[in-house]
N, CA and C atoms as an extended XYZ file, in Angstrom:
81
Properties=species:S:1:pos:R:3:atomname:S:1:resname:S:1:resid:I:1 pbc="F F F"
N        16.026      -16.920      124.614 N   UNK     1
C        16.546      -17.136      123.262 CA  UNK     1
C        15.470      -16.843      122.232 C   UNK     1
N        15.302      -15.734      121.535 N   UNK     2
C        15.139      -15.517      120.419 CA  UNK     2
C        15.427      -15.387      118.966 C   UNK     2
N        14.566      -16.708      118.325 N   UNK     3
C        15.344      -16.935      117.214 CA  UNK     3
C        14.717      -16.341      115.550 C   UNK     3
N        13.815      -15.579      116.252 N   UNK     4
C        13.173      -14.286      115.533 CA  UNK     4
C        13.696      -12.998      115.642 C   UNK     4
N        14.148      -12.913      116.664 N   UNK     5
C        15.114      -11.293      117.288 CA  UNK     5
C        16.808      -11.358      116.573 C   UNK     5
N        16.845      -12.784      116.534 N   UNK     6
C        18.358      -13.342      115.818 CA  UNK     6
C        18.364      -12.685      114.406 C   UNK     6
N        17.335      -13.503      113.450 N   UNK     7
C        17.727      -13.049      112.070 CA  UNK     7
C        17.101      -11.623      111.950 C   UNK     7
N        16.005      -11.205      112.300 N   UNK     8
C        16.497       -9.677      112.252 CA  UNK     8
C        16.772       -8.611      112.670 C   UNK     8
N        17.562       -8.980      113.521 N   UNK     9
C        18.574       -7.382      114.439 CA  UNK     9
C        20.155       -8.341      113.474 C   UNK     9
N        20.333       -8.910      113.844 N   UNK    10
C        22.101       -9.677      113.429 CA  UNK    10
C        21.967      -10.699      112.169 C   UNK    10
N        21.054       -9.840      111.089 N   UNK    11
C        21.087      -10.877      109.593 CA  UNK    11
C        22.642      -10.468      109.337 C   UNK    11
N        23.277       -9.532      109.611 N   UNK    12
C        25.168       -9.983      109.014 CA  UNK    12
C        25.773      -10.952      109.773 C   UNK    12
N        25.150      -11.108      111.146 N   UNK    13
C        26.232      -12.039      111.625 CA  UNK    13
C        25.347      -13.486      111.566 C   UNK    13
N        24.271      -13.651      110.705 N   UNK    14
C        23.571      -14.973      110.729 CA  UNK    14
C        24.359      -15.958      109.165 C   UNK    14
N        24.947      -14.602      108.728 N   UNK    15
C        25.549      -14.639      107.548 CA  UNK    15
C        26.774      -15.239      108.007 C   UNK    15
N        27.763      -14.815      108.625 N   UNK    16
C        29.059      -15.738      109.102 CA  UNK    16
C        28.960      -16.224      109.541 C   UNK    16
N        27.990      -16.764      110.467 N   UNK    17
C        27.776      -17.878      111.361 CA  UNK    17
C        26.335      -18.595      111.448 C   UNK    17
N        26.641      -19.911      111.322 N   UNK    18
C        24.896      -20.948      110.910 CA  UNK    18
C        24.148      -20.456      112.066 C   UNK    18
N        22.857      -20.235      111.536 N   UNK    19
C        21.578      -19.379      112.537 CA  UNK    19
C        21.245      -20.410      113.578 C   UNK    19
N        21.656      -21.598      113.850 N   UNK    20
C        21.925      -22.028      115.032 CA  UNK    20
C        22.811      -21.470      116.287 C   UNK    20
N        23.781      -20.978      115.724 N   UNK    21
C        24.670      -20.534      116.350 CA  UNK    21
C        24.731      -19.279      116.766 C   UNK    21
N        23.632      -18.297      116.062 N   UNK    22
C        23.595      -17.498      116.350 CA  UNK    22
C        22.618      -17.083      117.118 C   UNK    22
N        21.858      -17.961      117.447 N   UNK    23
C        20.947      -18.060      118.604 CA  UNK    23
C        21.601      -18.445      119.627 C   UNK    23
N        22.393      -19.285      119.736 N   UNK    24
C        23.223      -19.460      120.916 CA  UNK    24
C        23.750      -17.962      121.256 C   UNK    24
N        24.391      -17.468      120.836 N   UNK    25
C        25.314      -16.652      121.013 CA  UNK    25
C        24.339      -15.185      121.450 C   UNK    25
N        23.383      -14.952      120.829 N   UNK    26
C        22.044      -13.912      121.640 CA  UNK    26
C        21.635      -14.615      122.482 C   UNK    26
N        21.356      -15.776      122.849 N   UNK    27
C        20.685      -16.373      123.701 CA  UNK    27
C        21.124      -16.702      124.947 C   UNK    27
């Protein structure tokens, strides 16, 4: 789980979904 690789490869989808979650979801 990278939550540095999260916001910037998928900053649109950190945008619809709380950057918690979007570490889940790459992770």
């Amino acid at each position: 789980m990278d939550y540095t690789y999260g916001q910037s490869n998928d900053y649109p989808l950190r945008i619809v979904v709380p950057s918690d979650s979007v570490g889940a979801i790459i992770g």
